Amino acid sequence: MTLALEKSRNNMTKLYVVGTGPGDIDLVAPKALAAVKASSDLVAYGLYLDLLGEVCDGKTHHDLPLGEEIGRARLALELAASGKTTALISSGDIGIYAMATLVFELLDQQLQGEGAPPRGEDDVHPEWLDVEIEVVPGISAMQAGAARVGAMLGHDFCTISLSDLLTPWETIEKRLHACGQGDFVVSFYNPRSKKRDWQINTARDILLQYRPASTPVLLGRQLTREDESITFTTLGELHSDNVDMFTMVSVGNSESRHIINGSKEWIYTPRGYKKKL
Amino acid sequence: MTLALEKSRNNMTKLYVVGTGPGDIDLVAPKALAAVKASSDLVAYGLYLDLLGEVCDGKTHHDLPLGEEIGRARLALELAASGKTTALISSGDIGIYAMATLVFELLDQQLQGEGAPPRGEDDVHPEWLDVEIEVVPGISAMQAGAARVGAMLGHDFCTISLSDLLTPWETIEKRLHACGQGDFVVSFYNPRSKKRDWQINTARDILLQYRPASTPVLLGRQLTREDESITFTTLGELHSDNVDMFTMVSVGNSESRHIINGSKEWIYTPRGYKKKL
C-alpha cells in the first residue's frame, strides 16, 4: 500500500536541518540562507558559520566538541521543542553522511519508546515529536569535486564512507568489492583521520582487483574554499600520505578519462555517446 | 606522478556548464544564476528557463528537440568558441547523468583528432579547445527527494540510470546486482520513458534477491515543483505503473526505516549510531 504524504503541518516549533554546500558562499542555496535567517538558534561547528558570514550575526550559536554528534542532534531538537526556531547546520549536504539521519534516528527512538536506556527513565521527549522538521539539501563535496575537474560523475556512481567508527569494516569491505564489481565511479567520504590511515590504501588495493592502475583519481582538498588544492593522480598512485580529512577522494570507473588540453586538465566519465559521436 | 592543476586561464571565450537544481528557484545556487547572468546565449530546454525566470530575459535562447543532446553540446561549444559567453543549462546537477560529460567527450575527441568521422573532414574544431569551461554543480533530484522525506541518503548509496539507450542492459544489470550485494541505498535515474517500461520492474526483482520486500521506497514526482507528489511505498510494491519520467525512485538499504509520526512520514537510513544512542 502506498500513502500520499499529508502536507499539513500543525506544529508550533520548527527545526531546520540545513546543508550549506562545500564552502563557497555562492554555492549556498537561498533556501539554506533563508532557514538560517529565520532561526534564532544555530547548532553548528564554528567553521561552518564563518563560511556563512553575516547572516549568522545576532543568532545564538551552540557548538559542541568534534565527535559530539548525538549531543548536537539532541540539542537541536531540545532547542526547537522549547519554542526556539533552530537551524542544525553542516557543510555539504546534511543528508549525506551528516547530521540529518541522526535527528530522525532520535525521533524513531522516541516513537518506539526506546528513550529510557541508556539515559534513564527521564529520557523521554514527546515534545520532540511535535517539532516541525524541514531538511534543506546542499551541494556535496563529491559534486564540487566532479564539477571542478569536469564531469567525473557522468555515469553511475556510489559513495562509501571509509570511517569504521560506526560501520563495521566488514560492511565497508563488502561495499568496496561491490563497487569494484559494478564498476561504479566512487567517492570516498571520511577517507582518513589522524587515527585512521590504512583504510584508503586498503580501498585502493581492493579496487585494483577490478579496474586498472591507470584509473583517474581526483584528490580535492578544501574544495571551493580559499585554500583549495586539486591533484590528479591514478588509482595505482593513490596513497594515504596524500590524503587528509579535508580531502575528497573520487575514483573513476574503468572508462573515466583524464584529458589534458594545454594548461587545463579534466576528468570525465562518458555516458556512452561514443558510438553516436 | 600527480599533477597540480594550473589555475591560470588565458582564453577569451567562455562556456558555463550549469546545473540549476531540482526546480525550486530557492535551490538554485547564486553561482548558477551569476553564470546565466554573465551569458549572452543560453542552450537549454525551454522548461528549465521557465523555472529560472527573469534572469533569462534578454538572452538568446537556443533550444533543440529532446534527444538532441550531442547537437546541444556542440552548439554550446560553437557559440562559446565564436566569442559569445554561453551557458549550457540543465536541471539537477549537470554533472550527474547530464550534459557536462558530453562537452568533455567532444573535447576529448578533438584532442585525439577523432573529429573527422562521422561528420567528414571538416569536423575539426581546434577553436573548441580554446574555450574556457566552468562547470557549476547543482542539487540533484536524489538529494531533493532524500531531504523531502528526511534522510534517505544517510549512509552509503549509489545511483543507477535505467536507460539502456546508451548503456548496454548487461552493464545495468551487473550494477543492480552489485548494488544489492553492497546493500547500497540506490536512486534510479531515467526509471522509465514512454517506450521503456520494464526496466524498473526488473530492477525491483533483482534487488528483491538481496533485501526485503518491506524495504522503504520513495517515489518523488516533480520534486520541489508546484505539482510535486511524494509517495511512500516498498520494494515489494514498486511497479512501473506508478513511475514516469518525472519520478525519482529511491530504494533504501536493508536498514532504512520508514517511520510515521502522526500526520508526518519519514524515511531515514541510519549511520550506525544505534549502539551509542
Coordinates of C-alpha atoms in Angstrom, one line a residue:
Chain A
M1 CA 0.0 0.0 0.0
T2 CA 1.3 3.5 -0.8
L3 CA 0.5 6.5 1.2
A4 CA 0.4 10.1 0.0
L5 CA 2.3 12.4 2.4
E6 CA 0.0 14.8 4.1
K7 CA 1.3 18.3 3.7
S8 CA -0.5 19.7 6.6
R9 CA 1.7 20.9 9.4
N10 CA 0.2 21.9 12.8
N11 CA 3.2 22.3 15.0
M12 CA 4.4 25.5 16.6
T13 CA 8.1 24.6 16.8
K14 CA 10.5 24.4 13.9
L15 CA 13.8 22.8 13.3
Y16 CA 15.6 23.4 10.0
V17 CA 18.2 20.8 9.1
V18 CA 20.5 22.6 6.7
G19 CA 23.3 21.8 4.3
T20 CA 25.4 24.7 3.3
G21 CA 27.4 23.2 0.4
P22 CA 31.1 22.7 0.1
G23 CA 32.3 26.1 1.3
D24 CA 31.9 28.7 -1.4
I25 CA 29.1 31.1 -0.2
D26 CA 28.0 31.3 -3.9
L27 CA 27.1 27.6 -3.7
V28 CA 24.8 28.0 -0.7
A29 CA 21.1 27.7 -1.8
P30 CA 18.9 30.7 -1.0
K31 CA 16.7 28.3 0.9
A32 CA 19.5 27.4 3.2
L33 CA 20.3 31.1 3.9
A34 CA 16.6 31.8 4.5
A35 CA 16.4 28.9 7.0
V36 CA 19.4 30.4 8.9
K37 CA 17.8 33.8 8.8
A38 CA 14.5 32.5 10.2
S39 CA 16.3 30.8 13.1
S40 CA 17.2 32.3 16.5
D41 CA 19.5 29.5 17.4
L42 CA 22.2 27.8 15.3
V43 CA 23.7 24.4 16.2
A44 CA 26.9 24.0 14.1
Y45 CA 30.6 23.9 14.2
G46 CA 32.1 27.4 14.3
L47 CA 33.9 26.9 11.0
Y48 CA 30.6 26.4 9.1
L49 CA 29.2 29.7 10.4
D50 CA 32.4 31.5 9.5
L51 CA 31.8 30.4 5.9
L52 CA 28.2 31.7 6.0
G53 CA 29.2 35.1 7.2
E54 CA 27.0 37.9 8.4
V55 CA 23.7 36.0 8.0
C56 CA 24.6 34.4 11.3
D57 CA 25.0 37.7 13.2
G58 CA 22.8 38.1 16.2
K59 CA 21.9 34.4 16.4
T60 CA 22.7 32.3 19.4
H61 CA 25.4 29.9 18.4
H62 CA 25.6 26.5 20.0
D63 CA 28.8 24.5 19.5
L64 CA 29.9 21.2 20.8
P65 CA 33.2 19.4 20.5
L66 CA 34.0 17.4 17.4
G67 CA 32.6 13.9 17.8
E68 CA 29.6 15.0 19.9
E69 CA 27.2 14.4 17.0
I70 CA 24.5 12.8 19.2
G71 CA 24.6 15.7 21.6
R72 CA 24.4 18.1 18.8
A73 CA 21.3 16.5 17.3
R74 CA 19.6 16.2 20.8
L75 CA 20.4 19.9 21.5
A76 CA 18.9 20.9 18.2
L77 CA 15.7 19.0 19.0
E78 CA 15.6 20.4 22.5
L79 CA 16.0 23.9 21.4
A80 CA 13.3 23.6 18.8
A81 CA 11.0 21.9 21.1
S82 CA 11.4 24.7 23.6
G83 CA 10.0 27.1 21.1
K84 CA 13.2 28.5 19.6
T85 CA 13.3 28.3 15.8
T86 CA 16.5 26.4 15.3
A87 CA 18.9 25.5 12.5
L88 CA 21.1 22.5 12.7
I89 CA 23.8 23.2 10.1
S90 CA 26.5 21.2 8.4
S91 CA 28.6 21.8 5.3
G92 CA 27.9 19.8 2.2
D93 CA 24.6 18.1 2.0
I94 CA 23.4 17.5 5.6
G95 CA 21.6 14.4 4.4
I96 CA 24.8 12.7 3.1
Y97 CA 26.9 11.3 5.9
A98 CA 25.9 14.1 8.2
M99 CA 23.5 15.1 10.9
A100 CA 20.1 14.7 9.3
T101 CA 19.9 11.0 9.8
L102 CA 20.7 11.3 13.5
V103 CA 17.7 13.6 14.0
F104 CA 15.4 11.1 12.6
E105 CA 17.0 8.2 14.4
L106 CA 16.4 10.1 17.7
L107 CA 12.8 10.6 16.7
D108 CA 12.4 7.0 15.8
Q109 CA 13.8 6.0 19.2
Q110 CA 11.2 8.2 20.9
L111 CA 8.4 6.8 18.7
Q112 CA 9.4 3.3 19.7
G113 CA 9.6 4.2 23.4
E114 CA 13.3 3.3 23.4
G115 CA 14.3 6.5 25.0
A116 CA 14.8 5.2 28.5
P117 CA 18.1 3.4 28.1
P118 CA 20.9 4.4 28.4
R119 CA 20.0 7.8 29.8
G120 CA 17.4 6.7 32.4
E121 CA 13.7 7.0 32.8
D122 CA 13.7 10.7 32.3
D123 CA 15.0 10.4 28.7
V124 CA 11.5 10.5 27.2
H125 CA 10.8 13.5 25.0
P126 CA 7.3 13.5 23.5
E127 CA 7.8 17.2 22.8
W128 CA 10.5 16.3 20.2
L129 CA 7.7 14.6 18.2
D130 CA 5.9 17.9 17.8
V131 CA 8.8 19.7 16.2
E132 CA 8.2 20.5 12.6
I133 CA 11.3 19.5 10.7
E134 CA 12.4 20.7 7.3
V135 CA 15.6 19.4 5.7
V136 CA 17.3 21.6 3.1
P137 CA 19.8 19.8 0.9
G138 CA 23.1 21.2 -0.2
I139 CA 25.8 20.5 -2.8
S140 CA 28.0 17.7 -1.6
A141 CA 31.8 17.6 -1.8
M142 CA 31.7 14.9 -4.5
Q143 CA 29.7 17.2 -6.7
A144 CA 32.0 20.2 -6.2
G145 CA 35.0 18.0 -7.0
A146 CA 33.4 16.4 -10.0
A147 CA 32.5 19.8 -11.4
R148 CA 35.9 21.3 -10.6
V149 CA 37.6 18.7 -12.8
G150 CA 34.9 18.4 -15.5
A151 CA 32.3 15.6 -15.3
M152 CA 33.7 12.8 -13.1
L153 CA 30.2 11.7 -12.0
G154 CA 28.9 11.5 -15.6
H155 CA 27.7 7.9 -15.2
D156 CA 26.6 5.5 -12.4
F157 CA 28.5 6.2 -9.2
C158 CA 28.5 5.4 -5.5
T159 CA 29.7 6.8 -2.3
I160 CA 31.4 4.9 0.5
S161 CA 32.4 6.3 3.9
L162 CA 35.7 4.8 5.0
S163 CA 35.2 5.5 8.6
D164 CA 34.8 2.3 10.6
L165 CA 33.9 4.1 13.8
L166 CA 30.2 3.5 13.2
T167 CA 30.2 0.9 10.4
P168 CA 32.0 -2.5 10.8
W169 CA 35.0 -2.7 8.4
E170 CA 33.5 -6.0 7.0
T171 CA 30.5 -3.9 5.7
I172 CA 32.8 -1.3 4.2
E173 CA 34.9 -4.0 2.6
K174 CA 31.8 -5.7 1.2
R175 CA 30.8 -2.4 -0.4
L176 CA 34.3 -1.8 -1.8
H177 CA 34.1 -5.2 -3.6
A178 CA 30.5 -4.4 -4.8
C179 CA 31.8 -1.0 -6.1
G180 CA 34.5 -2.8 -8.0
Q181 CA 32.2 -5.5 -9.4
G182 CA 29.7 -2.9 -10.5
D183 CA 32.4 -0.6 -12.0
F184 CA 30.9 2.4 -10.2
V185 CA 32.7 5.7 -10.0
V186 CA 33.2 6.1 -6.3
S187 CA 33.7 9.0 -3.9
F188 CA 35.2 8.2 -0.5
Y189 CA 33.9 10.2 2.4
N190 CA 35.9 10.3 5.6
P191 CA 38.9 8.8 3.8
R192 CA 41.2 9.2 6.7
S193 CA 41.6 10.9 10.1
K194 CA 44.5 11.4 12.5
K195 CA 43.9 7.9 13.9
R196 CA 42.8 6.1 10.8
D197 CA 45.3 5.9 8.0
W198 CA 45.2 2.5 6.4
Q199 CA 41.6 2.4 5.1
I200 CA 42.2 4.4 1.9
N201 CA 45.1 2.2 1.0
T202 CA 43.1 -1.0 1.5
A203 CA 40.3 0.5 -0.5
R204 CA 42.8 1.2 -3.3
D205 CA 44.0 -2.4 -3.2
I206 CA 40.5 -3.8 -3.4
L207 CA 39.6 -1.6 -6.3
L208 CA 42.8 -2.5 -8.1
Q209 CA 41.4 -6.1 -8.3
Y210 CA 38.7 -4.7 -10.6
R211 CA 40.0 -1.7 -12.5
P212 CA 43.3 -0.6 -14.0
A213 CA 46.1 1.2 -12.0
S214 CA 45.8 4.0 -14.6
T215 CA 42.2 4.7 -13.5
P216 CA 41.9 8.5 -12.9
V217 CA 41.7 9.7 -9.3
L218 CA 40.8 13.2 -8.0
L219 CA 42.1 14.4 -4.7
G220 CA 40.2 17.6 -4.0
R221 CA 41.3 19.3 -0.8
Q222 CA 39.2 22.1 0.8
L223 CA 37.1 22.2 -2.4
T224 CA 35.7 25.7 -3.4
R225 CA 37.5 27.2 -0.4
E226 CA 40.3 29.7 -0.4
D227 CA 43.0 27.1 0.1
E228 CA 41.5 24.6 -2.4
S229 CA 44.0 22.3 -4.0
I230 CA 43.3 19.8 -6.8
T231 CA 45.5 16.9 -7.5
F232 CA 45.1 14.5 -10.4
T233 CA 46.5 11.1 -9.7
T234 CA 45.7 7.5 -10.5
L235 CA 44.4 4.5 -8.6
G236 CA 47.8 2.9 -8.6
E237 CA 49.4 6.0 -7.1
L238 CA 46.7 6.7 -4.6
H239 CA 48.2 6.7 -1.1
S240 CA 47.1 7.8 2.4
D241 CA 50.1 10.1 2.6
N242 CA 48.4 12.4 0.1
V243 CA 45.0 12.4 1.8
D244 CA 43.7 14.0 4.9
M245 CA 40.3 14.6 6.5
F246 CA 39.7 17.6 4.3
T247 CA 40.3 15.7 1.1
M248 CA 37.6 14.4 -1.2
V249 CA 38.8 11.2 -3.0
S250 CA 37.0 10.3 -6.1
V251 CA 38.0 7.3 -8.3
G252 CA 36.8 7.0 -11.9
N253 CA 35.3 3.9 -13.3
S254 CA 37.1 1.8 -15.9
E255 CA 36.1 4.2 -18.7
S256 CA 36.8 7.5 -17.0
R257 CA 39.2 9.6 -18.9
H258 CA 41.9 12.1 -17.7
I259 CA 42.5 14.5 -20.5
I260 CA 45.0 17.3 -20.9
N261 CA 44.3 20.4 -23.0
G262 CA 47.3 22.7 -22.8
S263 CA 47.4 24.0 -19.2
K264 CA 44.0 22.5 -18.4
E265 CA 43.2 19.1 -17.2
W266 CA 39.9 17.4 -16.9
I267 CA 38.4 14.0 -15.8
Y268 CA 35.1 12.9 -17.2
T269 CA 33.2 9.7 -17.2
P270 CA 31.5 9.0 -20.5
R271 CA 27.8 8.0 -20.7
G272 CA 28.1 6.0 -23.8
Y273 CA 27.6 8.6 -26.6
K274 CA 30.8 7.5 -28.3
K275 CA 29.1 5.2 -30.7
K276 CA 26.9 8.1 -31.8
L277 CA 29.7 10.7 -31.9
Chain B
M1 CA 53.0 11.0 -10.7
T2 CA 50.5 13.6 -9.5
L3 CA 50.0 16.9 -11.1
A4 CA 48.7 20.1 -9.6
L5 CA 46.1 21.8 -11.6
E6 CA 47.3 25.1 -13.0
K7 CA 44.8 27.7 -12.2
S8 CA 45.8 30.1 -14.9
R9 CA 43.3 30.8 -17.7
N10 CA 44.3 32.5 -20.8
N11 CA 41.2 32.1 -23.0
M12 CA 39.0 34.7 -24.4
T13 CA 35.8 32.6 -24.8
K14 CA 33.7 31.1 -22.0
L15 CA 31.3 28.3 -21.6
Y16 CA 29.4 27.8 -18.3
V17 CA 28.0 24.4 -17.8
V18 CA 25.4 24.9 -15.2
G19 CA 23.1 22.8 -13.1
T20 CA 20.1 24.6 -11.7
G21 CA 18.8 22.1 -9.1
P22 CA 15.6 20.2 -9.0
G23 CA 13.2 23.0 -9.8
D24 CA 12.6 25.3 -6.8
I25 CA 14.2 28.6 -7.6
D26 CA 15.3 28.8 -4.0
L27 CA 17.6 25.8 -4.5
V28 CA 19.5 27.4 -7.4
A29 CA 23.0 28.4 -6.3
P30 CA 23.9 32.0 -6.7
K31 CA 26.8 30.9 -8.7
A32 CA 24.5 29.3 -11.2
L33 CA 22.4 32.4 -11.5
A34 CA 25.5 34.5 -11.9
A35 CA 26.7 32.3 -14.8
V36 CA 23.4 32.7 -16.5
K37 CA 23.5 36.5 -16.0
A38 CA 27.0 36.7 -17.4
S39 CA 26.0 34.8 -20.6
S40 CA 24.5 36.2 -23.7
D41 CA 23.4 32.8 -25.1
L42 CA 21.6 30.0 -23.3
V43 CA 21.4 26.5 -24.5
A44 CA 18.7 24.7 -22.6
Y45 CA 15.3 23.1 -22.8
G46 CA 12.6 25.8 -22.5
L47 CA 11.2 24.3 -19.3
Y48 CA 14.5 24.9 -17.4
L49 CA 14.5 28.5 -18.4
D50 CA 10.9 28.9 -17.3
L51 CA 11.9 27.7 -13.8
L52 CA 14.8 30.2 -13.7
G53 CA 12.5 33.2 -14.5
E54 CA 13.5 36.7 -15.3
V55 CA 17.3 36.2 -15.1
C56 CA 16.9 34.8 -18.6
D57 CA 15.3 37.9 -20.0
G58 CA 17.1 39.4 -23.0
K59 CA 19.3 36.3 -23.6
T60 CA 19.3 34.5 -26.8
H61 CA 17.7 31.1 -26.2
H62 CA 18.8 28.1 -28.2
D63 CA 16.7 25.0 -27.9
L64 CA 16.9 21.7 -29.7
P65 CA 14.4 18.8 -29.7
L66 CA 14.6 16.3 -26.9
G67 CA 17.1 13.6 -27.6
E68 CA 19.4 16.0 -29.5
E69 CA 22.0 16.0 -26.6
I70 CA 25.0 15.8 -28.9
G71 CA 23.7 18.7 -31.0
R72 CA 23.1 20.7 -27.9
A73 CA 26.7 20.2 -26.6
R74 CA 28.2 21.0 -30.0
L75 CA 26.1 24.1 -30.3
A76 CA 27.2 25.3 -26.8
L77 CA 30.9 24.9 -27.8
E78 CA 30.4 26.6 -31.1
L79 CA 28.6 29.6 -29.6
A80 CA 31.3 30.0 -26.9
A81 CA 34.1 29.5 -29.5
S82 CA 32.6 32.2 -31.6
G83 CA 33.0 34.6 -28.8
K84 CA 29.6 34.6 -27.2
T85 CA 29.6 33.9 -23.5
T86 CA 27.4 30.9 -23.3
A87 CA 25.6 28.9 -20.6
L88 CA 24.7 25.2 -21.2
I89 CA 22.0 24.6 -18.7
S90 CA 20.2 21.6 -17.3
S91 CA 18.1 21.0 -14.2
G92 CA 19.6 19.0 -11.3
D93 CA 23.3 18.6 -11.3
I94 CA 24.5 19.0 -14.9
G95 CA 27.5 16.7 -14.0
I96 CA 25.2 13.8 -13.0
Y97 CA 23.6 12.0 -16.0
A98 CA 23.5 15.2 -17.9
M99 CA 25.2 17.4 -20.4
A100 CA 28.6 18.1 -18.8
T101 CA 30.2 14.8 -19.7
L102 CA 29.3 15.2 -23.3
V103 CA 31.1 18.5 -23.6
F104 CA 34.3 16.9 -22.3
E105 CA 33.8 13.9 -24.6
L106 CA 33.6 16.2 -27.6
L107 CA 36.7 18.0 -26.4
D108 CA 38.5 14.6 -25.9
Q109 CA 37.5 13.7 -29.5
Q110 CA 39.1 16.9 -30.8
L111 CA 42.2 16.3 -28.8
Q112 CA 42.5 12.9 -30.2
G113 CA 41.9 14.1 -33.7
E114 CA 38.9 11.8 -34.0
G115 CA 36.7 14.6 -35.2
A116 CA 36.7 13.6 -38.8
P117 CA 34.2 10.6 -38.8
P118 CA 31.3 10.6 -38.9
R119 CA 30.9 14.2 -40.0
G120 CA 33.6 14.4 -42.5
E121 CA 37.0 16.1 -42.9
D122 CA 35.6 19.5 -41.9
D123 CA 34.5 18.3 -38.4
V124 CA 37.7 19.6 -36.8
H125 CA 37.3 22.3 -34.2
P126 CA 40.6 23.5 -32.7
E127 CA 38.7 26.6 -31.6
W128 CA 36.7 24.5 -29.1
L129 CA 39.9 23.7 -27.3
D130 CA 40.4 27.4 -26.5
V131 CA 37.0 27.8 -24.8
E132 CA 37.3 28.3 -21.1
I133 CA 34.9 26.0 -19.4
E134 CA 33.5 26.3 -15.9
V135 CA 31.1 23.7 -14.5
V136 CA 28.7 24.8 -11.8
P137 CA 27.2 21.9 -9.8
G138 CA 23.6 21.8 -8.6
I139 CA 21.4 19.9 -6.2
S140 CA 20.4 16.6 -7.8
A141 CA 16.9 15.1 -7.7
M142 CA 18.0 12.3 -5.4
Q143 CA 19.1 14.9 -2.8
A144 CA 15.8 16.8 -3.1
G145 CA 13.9 13.6 -2.6
A146 CA 16.0 12.4 0.3
A147 CA 15.7 15.7 2.1
R148 CA 11.9 15.9 1.4
V149 CA 11.4 12.6 3.3
G150 CA 14.1 13.0 5.9
A151 CA 17.5 11.4 5.4
M152 CA 17.3 8.6 3.0
L153 CA 20.9 9.1 1.8
G154 CA 22.3 8.9 5.3
H155 CA 24.6 6.1 4.5
D156 CA 26.5 4.6 1.5
F157 CA 24.5 5.0 -1.7
C158 CA 24.7 4.6 -5.4
T159 CA 22.9 5.9 -8.5
I160 CA 22.0 3.8 -11.5
S161 CA 20.5 5.0 -14.7
L162 CA 17.9 2.5 -16.0
S163 CA 18.1 3.9 -19.6
D164 CA 19.6 1.3 -21.9
L165 CA 19.7 3.6 -24.9
L166 CA 23.4 4.4 -24.2
T167 CA 24.4 1.7 -21.8
P168 CA 24.0 -2.0 -22.5
W169 CA 21.4 -3.6 -20.3
E170 CA 24.1 -6.2 -19.3
T171 CA 26.1 -3.4 -17.7
I172 CA 23.0 -2.0 -15.9
E173 CA 22.1 -5.5 -14.7
K174 CA 25.6 -6.0 -13.4
R175 CA 25.3 -2.8 -11.4
L176 CA 21.9 -3.7 -10.0
H177 CA 23.5 -6.9 -8.6
A178 CA 26.4 -5.0 -7.3
C179 CA 24.1 -2.6 -5.6
G180 CA 22.2 -5.5 -4.0
Q181 CA 25.4 -7.2 -2.9
G182 CA 26.8 -4.0 -1.4
D183 CA 23.5 -3.1 0.3
F184 CA 23.7 0.4 -1.1
V185 CA 20.7 2.8 -0.9
V186 CA 20.0 3.4 -4.6
S187 CA 18.5 6.2 -6.7
F188 CA 17.3 5.3 -10.1
Y189 CA 17.6 7.9 -12.8
N190 CA 15.7 7.6 -16.0
P191 CA 13.5 4.9 -14.4
R192 CA 11.2 4.8 -17.4
S193 CA 10.0 6.6 -20.5
K194 CA 7.1 6.2 -22.9
K195 CA 9.0 3.4 -24.7
R196 CA 10.8 1.8 -21.8
D197 CA 8.6 0.4 -19.1
W198 CA 10.0 -2.9 -17.9
Q199 CA 13.4 -1.8 -16.6
I200 CA 12.2 -0.6 -13.2
N201 CA 10.3 -3.8 -12.6
T202 CA 13.4 -5.9 -13.4
A203 CA 15.5 -3.7 -11.2
R204 CA 13.0 -4.4 -8.4
D205 CA 13.2 -8.1 -8.9
I206 CA 16.9 -8.1 -8.8
L207 CA 17.1 -6.0 -5.6
L208 CA 14.5 -8.4 -4.0
Q209 CA 17.1 -11.1 -4.2
Y210 CA 19.2 -9.1 -1.7
R211 CA 16.9 -7.1 0.5
P212 CA 13.4 -7.5 2.0
A213 CA 10.1 -6.7 0.2
S214 CA 9.4 -4.3 3.1
T215 CA 12.4 -2.1 2.2
P216 CA 11.2 1.6 2.0
V217 CA 10.9 3.2 -1.4
L218 CA 10.4 6.8 -2.2
L219 CA 8.6 7.9 -5.4
G220 CA 9.2 11.6 -5.7
R221 CA 7.5 13.1 -8.7
Q222 CA 8.3 16.7 -9.9
L223 CA 10.3 17.2 -6.7
T224 CA 10.3 20.8 -5.3
R225 CA 8.0 21.9 -8.1
E226 CA 4.4 23.1 -7.8
D227 CA 2.9 19.8 -8.7
E228 CA 5.3 17.8 -6.5
S229 CA 3.9 14.5 -5.3
I230 CA 5.5 12.2 -2.8
T231 CA 4.6 8.5 -2.4
F232 CA 6.0 6.2 0.2
T233 CA 6.0 2.6 -0.9
T234 CA 8.0 -0.6 -0.5
L235 CA 10.3 -2.5 -2.7
G236 CA 7.8 -5.3 -3.0
E237 CA 5.1 -2.9 -4.2
L238 CA 7.3 -0.9 -6.6
H239 CA 5.8 -1.1 -10.1
S240 CA 6.3 0.8 -13.3
D241 CA 2.7 1.8 -13.3
N242 CA 3.4 4.2 -10.6
V243 CA 6.6 5.7 -12.2
D244 CA 7.0 8.1 -15.1
M245 CA 9.9 10.0 -16.5
F246 CA 9.4 12.8 -13.9
T247 CA 9.7 10.4 -11.0
M248 CA 12.8 9.9 -8.8
V249 CA 12.8 6.4 -7.4
S250 CA 15.0 5.8 -4.4
V251 CA 15.2 2.5 -2.6
G252 CA 16.5 2.2 0.9
N253 CA 19.1 -0.3 2.1
S254 CA 18.3 -3.2 4.3
E255 CA 18.4 -0.9 7.4
S256 CA 16.5 2.1 6.1
R257 CA 13.4 2.9 8.2
H258 CA 10.0 4.3 7.2
I259 CA 8.6 6.0 10.3
I260 CA 5.2 7.6 10.9
N261 CA 4.8 10.4 13.4
G262 CA 1.1 11.4 13.4
S263 CA 0.5 13.0 10.0
K264 CA 4.2 13.0 9.1
E265 CA 6.1 10.3 7.5
W266 CA 9.9 10.0 7.1
I267 CA 12.5 7.6 5.6
Y268 CA 16.0 7.6 7.0
T269 CA 19.0 5.4 6.6
P270 CA 20.9 5.1 9.9
R271 CA 24.6 5.5 10.0
G272 CA 25.2 3.2 12.9
Y273 CA 24.8 5.4 15.9
K274 CA 22.3 3.0 17.4
K275 CA 24.8 1.3 19.6
K276 CA 25.7 4.7 21.1
L277 CA 22.2 6.0 21.5

